[in-house]
XYZ file of C-alpha atoms in Angstrom:
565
model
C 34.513 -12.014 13.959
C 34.955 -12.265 10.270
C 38.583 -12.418 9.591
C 40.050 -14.732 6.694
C 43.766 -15.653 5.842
C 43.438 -12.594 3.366
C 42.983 -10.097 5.839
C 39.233 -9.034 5.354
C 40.572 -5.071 6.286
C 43.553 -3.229 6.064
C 44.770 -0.459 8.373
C 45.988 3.057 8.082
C 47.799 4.059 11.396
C 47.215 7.518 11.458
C 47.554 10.430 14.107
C 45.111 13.078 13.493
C 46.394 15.992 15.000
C 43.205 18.024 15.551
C 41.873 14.585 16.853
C 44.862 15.336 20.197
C 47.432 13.446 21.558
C 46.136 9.888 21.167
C 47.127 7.597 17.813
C 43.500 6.609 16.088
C 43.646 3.392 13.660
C 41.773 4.485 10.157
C 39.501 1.306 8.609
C 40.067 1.842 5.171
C 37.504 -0.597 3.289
C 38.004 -0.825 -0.644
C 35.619 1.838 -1.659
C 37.927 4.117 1.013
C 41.070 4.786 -0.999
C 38.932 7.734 -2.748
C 38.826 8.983 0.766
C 42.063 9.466 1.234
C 43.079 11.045 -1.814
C 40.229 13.229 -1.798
C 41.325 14.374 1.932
C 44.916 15.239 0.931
C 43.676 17.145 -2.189
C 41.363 19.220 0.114
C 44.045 20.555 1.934
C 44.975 17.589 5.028
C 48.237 17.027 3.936
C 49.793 18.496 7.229
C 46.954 16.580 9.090
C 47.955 12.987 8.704
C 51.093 11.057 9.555
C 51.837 7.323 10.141
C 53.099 5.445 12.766
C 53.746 2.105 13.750
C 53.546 -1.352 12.152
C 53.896 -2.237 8.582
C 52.880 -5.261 7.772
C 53.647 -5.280 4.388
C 55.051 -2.739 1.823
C 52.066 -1.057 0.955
C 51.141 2.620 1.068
C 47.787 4.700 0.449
C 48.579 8.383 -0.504
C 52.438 7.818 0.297
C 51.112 6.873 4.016
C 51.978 3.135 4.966
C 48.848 0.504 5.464
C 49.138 -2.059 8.795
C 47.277 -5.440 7.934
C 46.129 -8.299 9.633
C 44.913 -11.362 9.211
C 43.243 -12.891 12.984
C 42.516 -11.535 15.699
C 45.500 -12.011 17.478
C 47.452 -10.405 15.177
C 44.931 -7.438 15.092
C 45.118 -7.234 19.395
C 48.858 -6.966 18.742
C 48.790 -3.717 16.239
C 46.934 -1.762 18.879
C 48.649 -2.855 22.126
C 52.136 -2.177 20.042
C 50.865 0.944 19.491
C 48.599 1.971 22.416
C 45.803 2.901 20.329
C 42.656 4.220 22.291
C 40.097 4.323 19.309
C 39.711 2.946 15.993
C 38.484 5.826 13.461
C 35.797 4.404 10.615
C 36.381 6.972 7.328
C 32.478 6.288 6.616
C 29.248 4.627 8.079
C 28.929 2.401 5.024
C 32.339 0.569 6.341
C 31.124 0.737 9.571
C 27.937 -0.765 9.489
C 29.762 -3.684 7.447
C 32.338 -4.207 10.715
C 29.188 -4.210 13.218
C 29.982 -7.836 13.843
C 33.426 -7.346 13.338
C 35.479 -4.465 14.397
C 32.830 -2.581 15.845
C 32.622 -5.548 18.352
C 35.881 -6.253 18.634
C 35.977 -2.257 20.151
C 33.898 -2.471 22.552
C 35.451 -6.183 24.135
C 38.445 -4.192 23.895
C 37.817 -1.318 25.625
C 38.555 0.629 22.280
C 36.662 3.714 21.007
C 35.115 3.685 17.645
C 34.453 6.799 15.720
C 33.514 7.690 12.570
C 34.460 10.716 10.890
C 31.670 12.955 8.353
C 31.993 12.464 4.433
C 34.431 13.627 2.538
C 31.609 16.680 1.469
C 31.118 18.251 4.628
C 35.153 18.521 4.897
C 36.463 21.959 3.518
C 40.102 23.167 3.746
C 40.549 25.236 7.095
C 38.186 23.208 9.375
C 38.987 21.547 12.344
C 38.016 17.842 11.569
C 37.713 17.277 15.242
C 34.070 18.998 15.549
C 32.830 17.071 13.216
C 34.575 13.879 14.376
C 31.763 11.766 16.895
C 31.115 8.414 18.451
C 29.705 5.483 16.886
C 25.797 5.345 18.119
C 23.712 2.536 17.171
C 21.898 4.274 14.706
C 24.984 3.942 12.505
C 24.928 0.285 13.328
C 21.381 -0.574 12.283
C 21.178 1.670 9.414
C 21.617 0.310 5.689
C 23.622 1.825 3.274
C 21.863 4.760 1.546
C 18.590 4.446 -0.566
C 18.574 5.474 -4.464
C 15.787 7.199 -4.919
C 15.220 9.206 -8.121
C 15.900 13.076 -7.289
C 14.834 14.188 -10.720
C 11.315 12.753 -10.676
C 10.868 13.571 -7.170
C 11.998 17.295 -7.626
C 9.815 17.230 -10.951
C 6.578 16.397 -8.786
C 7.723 18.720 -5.835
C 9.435 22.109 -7.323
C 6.840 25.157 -7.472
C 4.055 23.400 -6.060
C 2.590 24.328 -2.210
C 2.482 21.264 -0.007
C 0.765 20.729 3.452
C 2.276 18.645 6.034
C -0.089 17.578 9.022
C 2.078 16.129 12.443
C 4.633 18.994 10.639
C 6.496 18.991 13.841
C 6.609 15.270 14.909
C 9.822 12.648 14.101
C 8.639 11.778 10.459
C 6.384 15.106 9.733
C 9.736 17.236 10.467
C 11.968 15.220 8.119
C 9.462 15.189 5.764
C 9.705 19.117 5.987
C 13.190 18.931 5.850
C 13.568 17.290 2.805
C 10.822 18.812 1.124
C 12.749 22.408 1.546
C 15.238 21.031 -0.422
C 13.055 20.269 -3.479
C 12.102 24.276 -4.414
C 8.692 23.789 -3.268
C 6.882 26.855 -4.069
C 5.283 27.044 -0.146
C 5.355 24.550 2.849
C 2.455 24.655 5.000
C 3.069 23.347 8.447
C 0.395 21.634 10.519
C 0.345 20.668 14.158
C -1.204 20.903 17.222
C 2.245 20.829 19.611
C 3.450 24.678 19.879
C 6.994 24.409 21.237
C 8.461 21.451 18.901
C 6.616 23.337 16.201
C 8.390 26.323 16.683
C 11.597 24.624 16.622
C 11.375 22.840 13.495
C 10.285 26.341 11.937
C 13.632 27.730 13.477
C 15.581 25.424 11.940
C 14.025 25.700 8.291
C 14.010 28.920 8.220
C 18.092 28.896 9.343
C 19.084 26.402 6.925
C 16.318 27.929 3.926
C 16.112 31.523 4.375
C 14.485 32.496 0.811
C 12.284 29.657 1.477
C 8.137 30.131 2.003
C 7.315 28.242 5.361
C 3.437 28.458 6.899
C 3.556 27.216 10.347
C -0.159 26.378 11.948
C -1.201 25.348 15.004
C -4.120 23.348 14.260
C -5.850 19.639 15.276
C -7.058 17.163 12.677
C -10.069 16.719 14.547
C -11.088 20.669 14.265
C -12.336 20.688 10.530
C -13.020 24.590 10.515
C -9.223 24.866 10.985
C -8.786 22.383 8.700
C -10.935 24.262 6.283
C -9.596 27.465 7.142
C -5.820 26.206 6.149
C -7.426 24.581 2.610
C -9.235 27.345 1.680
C -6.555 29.965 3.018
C -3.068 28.321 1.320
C -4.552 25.681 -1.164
C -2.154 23.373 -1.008
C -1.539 20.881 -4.575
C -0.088 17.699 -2.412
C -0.318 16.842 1.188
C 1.604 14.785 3.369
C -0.487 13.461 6.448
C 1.440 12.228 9.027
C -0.173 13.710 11.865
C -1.465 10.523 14.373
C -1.091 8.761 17.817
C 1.747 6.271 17.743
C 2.390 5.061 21.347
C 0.348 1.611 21.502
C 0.466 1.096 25.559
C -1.379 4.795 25.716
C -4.023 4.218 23.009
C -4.634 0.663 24.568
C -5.703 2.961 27.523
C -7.173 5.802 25.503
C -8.565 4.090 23.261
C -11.302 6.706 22.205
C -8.819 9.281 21.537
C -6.949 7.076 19.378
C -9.805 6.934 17.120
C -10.934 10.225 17.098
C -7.372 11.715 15.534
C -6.108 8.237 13.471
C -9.926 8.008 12.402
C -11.793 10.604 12.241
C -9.017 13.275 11.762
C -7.659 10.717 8.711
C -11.552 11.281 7.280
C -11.376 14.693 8.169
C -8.040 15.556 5.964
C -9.208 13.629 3.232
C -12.831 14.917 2.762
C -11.057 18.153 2.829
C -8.311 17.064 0.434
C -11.538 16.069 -2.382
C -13.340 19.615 -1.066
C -10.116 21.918 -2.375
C -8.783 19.710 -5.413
C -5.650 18.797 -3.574
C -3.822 16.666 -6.604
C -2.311 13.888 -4.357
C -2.667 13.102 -0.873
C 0.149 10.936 1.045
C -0.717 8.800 4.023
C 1.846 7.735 6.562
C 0.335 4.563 8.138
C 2.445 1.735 9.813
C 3.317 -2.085 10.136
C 0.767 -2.286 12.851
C -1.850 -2.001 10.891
C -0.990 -5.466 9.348
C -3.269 -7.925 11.108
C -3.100 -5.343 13.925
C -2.988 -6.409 18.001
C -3.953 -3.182 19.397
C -5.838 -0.297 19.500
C -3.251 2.053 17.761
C -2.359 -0.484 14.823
C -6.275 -0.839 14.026
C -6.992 2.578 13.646
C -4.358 3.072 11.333
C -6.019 -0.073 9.494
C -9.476 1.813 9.720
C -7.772 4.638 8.459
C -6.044 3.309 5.495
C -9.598 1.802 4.459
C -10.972 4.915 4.662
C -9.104 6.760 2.520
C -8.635 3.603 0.054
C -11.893 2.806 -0.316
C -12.309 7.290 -0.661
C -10.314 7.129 -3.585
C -11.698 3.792 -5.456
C -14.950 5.803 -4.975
C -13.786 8.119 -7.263
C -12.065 5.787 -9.582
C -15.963 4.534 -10.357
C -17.302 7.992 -10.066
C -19.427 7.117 -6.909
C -17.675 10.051 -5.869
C -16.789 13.628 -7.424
C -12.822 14.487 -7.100
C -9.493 14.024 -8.937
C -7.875 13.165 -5.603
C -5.492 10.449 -5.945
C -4.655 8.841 -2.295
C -1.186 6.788 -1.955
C -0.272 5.371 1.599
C 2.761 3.967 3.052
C 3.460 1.570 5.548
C 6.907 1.140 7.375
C 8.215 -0.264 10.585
C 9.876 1.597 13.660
C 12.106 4.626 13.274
C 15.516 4.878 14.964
C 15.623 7.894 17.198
C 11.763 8.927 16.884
C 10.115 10.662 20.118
C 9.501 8.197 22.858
C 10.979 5.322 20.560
C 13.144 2.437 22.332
C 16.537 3.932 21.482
C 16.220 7.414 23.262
C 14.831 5.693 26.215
C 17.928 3.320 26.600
C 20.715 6.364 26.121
C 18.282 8.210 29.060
C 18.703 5.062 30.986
C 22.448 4.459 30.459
C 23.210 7.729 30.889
C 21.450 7.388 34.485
C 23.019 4.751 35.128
C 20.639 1.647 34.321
C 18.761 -0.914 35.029
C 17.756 -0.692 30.925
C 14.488 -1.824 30.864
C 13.714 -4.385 27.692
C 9.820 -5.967 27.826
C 10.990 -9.158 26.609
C 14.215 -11.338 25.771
C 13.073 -12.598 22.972
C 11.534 -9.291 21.549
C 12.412 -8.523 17.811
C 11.465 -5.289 15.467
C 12.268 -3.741 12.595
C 13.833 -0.471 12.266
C 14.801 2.380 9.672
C 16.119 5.303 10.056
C 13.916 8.827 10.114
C 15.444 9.570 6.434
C 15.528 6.721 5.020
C 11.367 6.043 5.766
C 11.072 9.330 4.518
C 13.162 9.175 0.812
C 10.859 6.008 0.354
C 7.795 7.840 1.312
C 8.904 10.673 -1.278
C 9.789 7.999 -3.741
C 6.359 6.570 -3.284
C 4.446 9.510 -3.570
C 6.211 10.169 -7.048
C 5.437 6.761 -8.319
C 2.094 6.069 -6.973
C -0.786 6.819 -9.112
C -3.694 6.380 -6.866
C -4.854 3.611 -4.213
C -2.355 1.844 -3.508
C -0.992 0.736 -0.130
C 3.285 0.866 -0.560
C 4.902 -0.969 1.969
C 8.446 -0.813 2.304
C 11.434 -3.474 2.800
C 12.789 -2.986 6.029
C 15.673 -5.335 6.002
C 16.068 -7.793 8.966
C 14.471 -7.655 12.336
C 16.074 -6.997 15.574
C 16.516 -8.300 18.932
C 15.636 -5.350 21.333
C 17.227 -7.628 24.051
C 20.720 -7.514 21.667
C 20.037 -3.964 20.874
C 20.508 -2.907 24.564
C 23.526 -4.918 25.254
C 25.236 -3.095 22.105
C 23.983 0.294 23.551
C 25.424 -0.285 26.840
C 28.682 -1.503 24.841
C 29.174 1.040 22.892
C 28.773 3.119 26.081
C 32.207 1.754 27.450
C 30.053 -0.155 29.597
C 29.480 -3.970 30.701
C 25.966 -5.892 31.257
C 25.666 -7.292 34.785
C 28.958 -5.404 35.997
C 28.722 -1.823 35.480
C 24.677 -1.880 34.279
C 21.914 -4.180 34.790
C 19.773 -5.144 32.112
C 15.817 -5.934 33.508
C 13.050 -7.277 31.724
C 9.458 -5.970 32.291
C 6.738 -8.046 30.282
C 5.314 -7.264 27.621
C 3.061 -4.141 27.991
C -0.914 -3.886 26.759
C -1.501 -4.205 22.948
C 2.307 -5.194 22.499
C 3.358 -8.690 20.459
C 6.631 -10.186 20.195
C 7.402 -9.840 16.581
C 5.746 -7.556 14.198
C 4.504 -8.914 10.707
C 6.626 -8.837 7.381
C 5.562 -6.157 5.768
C 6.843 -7.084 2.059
C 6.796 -10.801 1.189
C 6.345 -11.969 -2.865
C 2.843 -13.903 -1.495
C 1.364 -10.693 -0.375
C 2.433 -7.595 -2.327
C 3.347 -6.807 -5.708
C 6.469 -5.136 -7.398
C 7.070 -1.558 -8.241
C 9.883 0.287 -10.232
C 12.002 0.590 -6.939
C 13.562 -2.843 -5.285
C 12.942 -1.676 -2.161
C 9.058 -0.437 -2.197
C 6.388 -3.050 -3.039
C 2.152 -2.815 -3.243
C 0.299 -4.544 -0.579
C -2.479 -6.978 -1.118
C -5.384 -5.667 0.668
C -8.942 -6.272 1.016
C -11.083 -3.378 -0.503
C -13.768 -1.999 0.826
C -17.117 -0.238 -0.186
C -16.948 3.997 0.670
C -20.477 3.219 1.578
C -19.285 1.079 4.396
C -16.782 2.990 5.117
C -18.388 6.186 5.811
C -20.738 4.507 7.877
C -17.884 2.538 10.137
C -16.270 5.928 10.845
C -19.258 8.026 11.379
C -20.390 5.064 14.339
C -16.990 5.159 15.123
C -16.756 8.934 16.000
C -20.157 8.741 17.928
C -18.965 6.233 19.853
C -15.514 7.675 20.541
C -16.881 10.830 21.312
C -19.465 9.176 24.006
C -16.995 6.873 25.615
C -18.477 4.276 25.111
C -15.261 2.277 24.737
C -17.211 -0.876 24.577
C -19.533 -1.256 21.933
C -16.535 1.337 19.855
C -13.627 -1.749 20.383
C -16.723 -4.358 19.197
C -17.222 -2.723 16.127
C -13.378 -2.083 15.313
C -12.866 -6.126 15.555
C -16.102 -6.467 13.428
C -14.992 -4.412 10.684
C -11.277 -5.413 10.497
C -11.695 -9.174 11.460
C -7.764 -9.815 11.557
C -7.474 -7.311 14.586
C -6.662 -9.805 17.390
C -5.872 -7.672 20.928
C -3.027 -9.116 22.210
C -1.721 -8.596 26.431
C -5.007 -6.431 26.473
C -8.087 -5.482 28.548
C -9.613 -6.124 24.898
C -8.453 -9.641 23.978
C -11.273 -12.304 23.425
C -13.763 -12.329 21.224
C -17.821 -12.906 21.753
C -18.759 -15.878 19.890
C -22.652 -14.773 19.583
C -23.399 -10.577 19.796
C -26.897 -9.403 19.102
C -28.419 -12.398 17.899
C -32.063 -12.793 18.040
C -34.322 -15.778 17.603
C -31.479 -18.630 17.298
C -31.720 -22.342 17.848
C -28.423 -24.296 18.584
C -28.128 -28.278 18.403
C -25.031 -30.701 19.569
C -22.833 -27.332 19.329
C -19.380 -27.081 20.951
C -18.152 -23.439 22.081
C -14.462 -23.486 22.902
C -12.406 -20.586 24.986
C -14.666 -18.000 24.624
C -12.294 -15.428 26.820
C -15.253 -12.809 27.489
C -18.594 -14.512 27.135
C -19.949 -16.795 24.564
C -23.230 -14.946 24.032
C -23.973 -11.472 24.585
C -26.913 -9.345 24.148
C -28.694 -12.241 23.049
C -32.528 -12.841 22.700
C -35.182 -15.981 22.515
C -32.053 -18.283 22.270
C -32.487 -22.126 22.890
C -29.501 -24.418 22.765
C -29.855 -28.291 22.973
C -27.260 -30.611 24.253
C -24.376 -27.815 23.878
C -20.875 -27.564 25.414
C -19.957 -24.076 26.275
C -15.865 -24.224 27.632
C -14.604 -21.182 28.420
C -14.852 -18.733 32.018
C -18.089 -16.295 31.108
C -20.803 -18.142 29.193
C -24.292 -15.270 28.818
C -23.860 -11.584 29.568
C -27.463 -9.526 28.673
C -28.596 -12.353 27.538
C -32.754 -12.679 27.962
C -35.100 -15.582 27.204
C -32.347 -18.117 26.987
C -33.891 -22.363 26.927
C -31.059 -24.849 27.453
C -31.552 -28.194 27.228
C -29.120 -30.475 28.693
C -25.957 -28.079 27.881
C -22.822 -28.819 29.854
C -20.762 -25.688 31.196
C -16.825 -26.561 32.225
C -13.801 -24.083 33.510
C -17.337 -21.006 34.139
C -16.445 -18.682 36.454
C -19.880 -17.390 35.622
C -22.772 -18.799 34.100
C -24.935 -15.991 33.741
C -23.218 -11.950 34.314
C -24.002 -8.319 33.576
């Protein structure tokens, strides 16, 4: 706990009396004094009165401060007083006391809450609606993002912008945000009917002059897609419309391509067809030296639309397009995420399943990915892969113990924590998105370029179009091939794909005092007229379609099979 002989915090003991008949100890940190004067000139006089231990003659808006300097002395205060919760006046504080009071709480059987800013308070409501529990989203959030409002509601105000995934976890912030900025119309893409309608509830409850477009529609369908460019011409398009969860595209892997592929071409093409001004991709940190299906699609998809818009930068292509994408880590509280799936399991009553103890992410919060992808779509000027800082990573494993904490709960007593393995496509950490060796500054500290390897339109158009044949066939094979050939860093990790074929289609080849090393799937495959001379193959499949094969004193260890079809 971080305590010095100073007293790192200072106390207001308060009773609320909307709060009820229980005494609630206020944090006030530094920047909290405004608080306090704020709430008594907004009416809250009445509201607040002190009781019990002064530790020293202080006072805060006439109201008496407790302090304390260990944690003994702290454990004393509230069994003096009998205090049953420990009220935080913001998250800021909060988030600063995660490792401090915040944990202190919940070994102490003591109820944090934090109460809503001093904004949403107005004279003659009852504080104690608004009033909630700590949840761990206010733990692992930072303290808020400047972003520059002007320029971004300069490049947003009057203009019609398209969302695609409109009513998924980021699409439907992005929505919500964008209402704010006076956007002349906001065109709402997705394929999923009943969250669609929802979100569309909402905006139109909270915006009711607003222009809102909702559309059913599918990426992959490009006469819808047409019909909505041609029908509402929107001037800048977010697309965040993909598939996210990488144990189900490791086993549909097909589909996975088809919508974070071919629906990525499909947007963009149209986006160059109807003169949209700027289109905004929403890709992800597993497409950084991805090790599954899901993360290299989104890789295949960034190149796309990269190499799409360097096209036109050389005039290989006609359009004034200009295609920014961003990159960022898991989001706190998105649909099917980790932290939904615990408070379901708590809430049940355990075990909480975690894949791995030694499992780390990153996370951001919903907003906060979203006021950086807003900032970088205001200063991005074409091409350029943003990738955002997303603070320190965290132990899932440490993240479910402070769930079941802040529950009232205890691991091994009252709920079991059980670890599953790590599940298909899934790695233990997940890259660093922003380091000084591989991206470049921008205006805002927290939003950096990526260095990336660029790619030819020609090749690209070709890699997709095989890709979408493929997809569309099933054949899942020869599809997961080419994906590895074309992004060489994609390494399948816990996977029915993990390996690699040393030799694939080779024709005509002659081989001499050659050493082949752990070859997972075969070492030579689809091979033709090959002759190898005093080689050592090591690995469990050597040939596979392999025809007209001469081997001359070659040594095979650890084969399962020699030769297999």
């Amino acid at each position: 706990m971080r305590i010095d002989d100073e007293a790192i915090g200072a106390f207001a003991v308060r009773y609320l009396t909307s709060l009820g008949n229980f005494s609630s100890f206020v944090y006030v940190p530094e920047r909290g004094r405004a608080y306090y004067s704020l709430l008594r000139e907004k009416g809250f006089r009445n509201a607040l009165r002190a009781k019990g231990l002064q530790a020293r003659d202080i006072k805060l808006s006439d109201l008496p401060i407790c302090s304390y300097g260990t944690e003994d002395e702290l454990k004393e205060i509230f069994d003096t007083l009998s205090a049953s919760c420990l009220l935080f006046p913001e998250e800021e504080g909060l988030r600063e006391e995660r490792e401090g009071l915040v944990d202190f709480c919940t070994r102490s059987g003591i109820k944090p809450l934090v109460v809503p800013t001093v904004e949403e308070i107005a004279p003659g409501n009852r504080i104690n609606g608004k009033i909630r529990e700590v949840k761990i989203e206010d733990l692992l959030g930072r303290n808020e993002i400047k972003i520059s409002m002007e320029e971004i509601t300069a490049n947003f105000k009057g203009k019609v912008v398209m969302v695609t995934g409109a009513a998924g976890s980021i699409g439907s912030e992005l929505c919500r945000q964008l209402a704010g900025f006076g956007v002349k119309r906001l065109v709402l893409f997705d394929n999923a009917e009943t969250p669609m309608h929802n979100i569309r509830l909402e905006l139109e409850e909270k915006y009711p002059g607003a222009d809102f477009v909702p559309v059913i529609g599918d990426v992959r369908q490009v006469q819808r897609l047409d019909f909505v460019f041609r029908e509402y011409r929107p001037q800048i398009l977010f697309h965040a419309a993909a598939y996210k969860h990488v144990p189900l595209m490791e086993e549909n892997p097909c589909e996975a391509v088809l919508v974070n592929v071919y629906g990525t071409r499909n947007v963009a093409d149209k986006c160059i067809e109807y003169g949209v001004e700027k289109m905004v991709m929403v890709s992800t940190d597993k497409a950084v030296n991805p090790s599954n299906i899901m993360g290299c699609t989104k890789r295949l998809a960034e190149i796309y639309v990269q190499s799409l818009g360097l096209a036109i930068e050389r005039g290989e292509v006609k359009g004034g397009t200009r295609f920014v994408t961003t990159r960022f880590g898991n989001v706190l509280g998105s649909n099917g995420s980790v932290i939904p799936r615990f408070r379901e399991q708590i809430a049940k009553g355990g075990p909480v399943t975690v894949t791995h103890p030694e499992i780390t992410r990153f996370f951001m919060t919903i907003p906060e990915a979203c006021r950086l992808v807003m900032e970088a779509a205001t200063i991005g000027t074409g091409n350029q892969i943003f990738v955002f800082d997303m603070g320190e990573s965290v132990k899932i494993d440490t993240l479910a113990h402070r769930m079941i904490e802040l529950a009232g709960l205890k691991v091994g007593e009252d709920i079991d924590i059980v670890y599953t393995g790590l599940r298909p496509g899934e790695k233990l950490y997940e890259e660093l998105l922003s380091t000084r060796e591989n991206t470049l500054p921008t205006s805002h500290e927290r939003i950096r370029i990526a260095k990336v390897r660029e790619y030819e339109y020609s090749d690209a158009v070709k890699v997709v179009s095989e890709l979408e044949s493929l997809s569309r066939t099933v054949n899942v094979k020869d599809m997961v091939v080419l994906m590895k050939r074309t992004v060489p860093e994609f390494k399948s990790r816990n996977s029915r794909f993990e390996g690699n074929y040393v030799l694939w289609r080779i024709f005509g080849l002659q081989m001499f005092n050659c050493t082949i090393a752990e070859p997972s799937r075969a070492t030579l495959w689809y091979t033709y007229d090959i002759e190898m001379n005093d080689c050592t193959i090591d690995g469990p499949k050597s040939f596979r379609e392999t025809e007209r094969a001469v081997l001359n004193r070659c040594e095979f260890t650890n084969a399962l099979e020699t030769f297999w079809s």
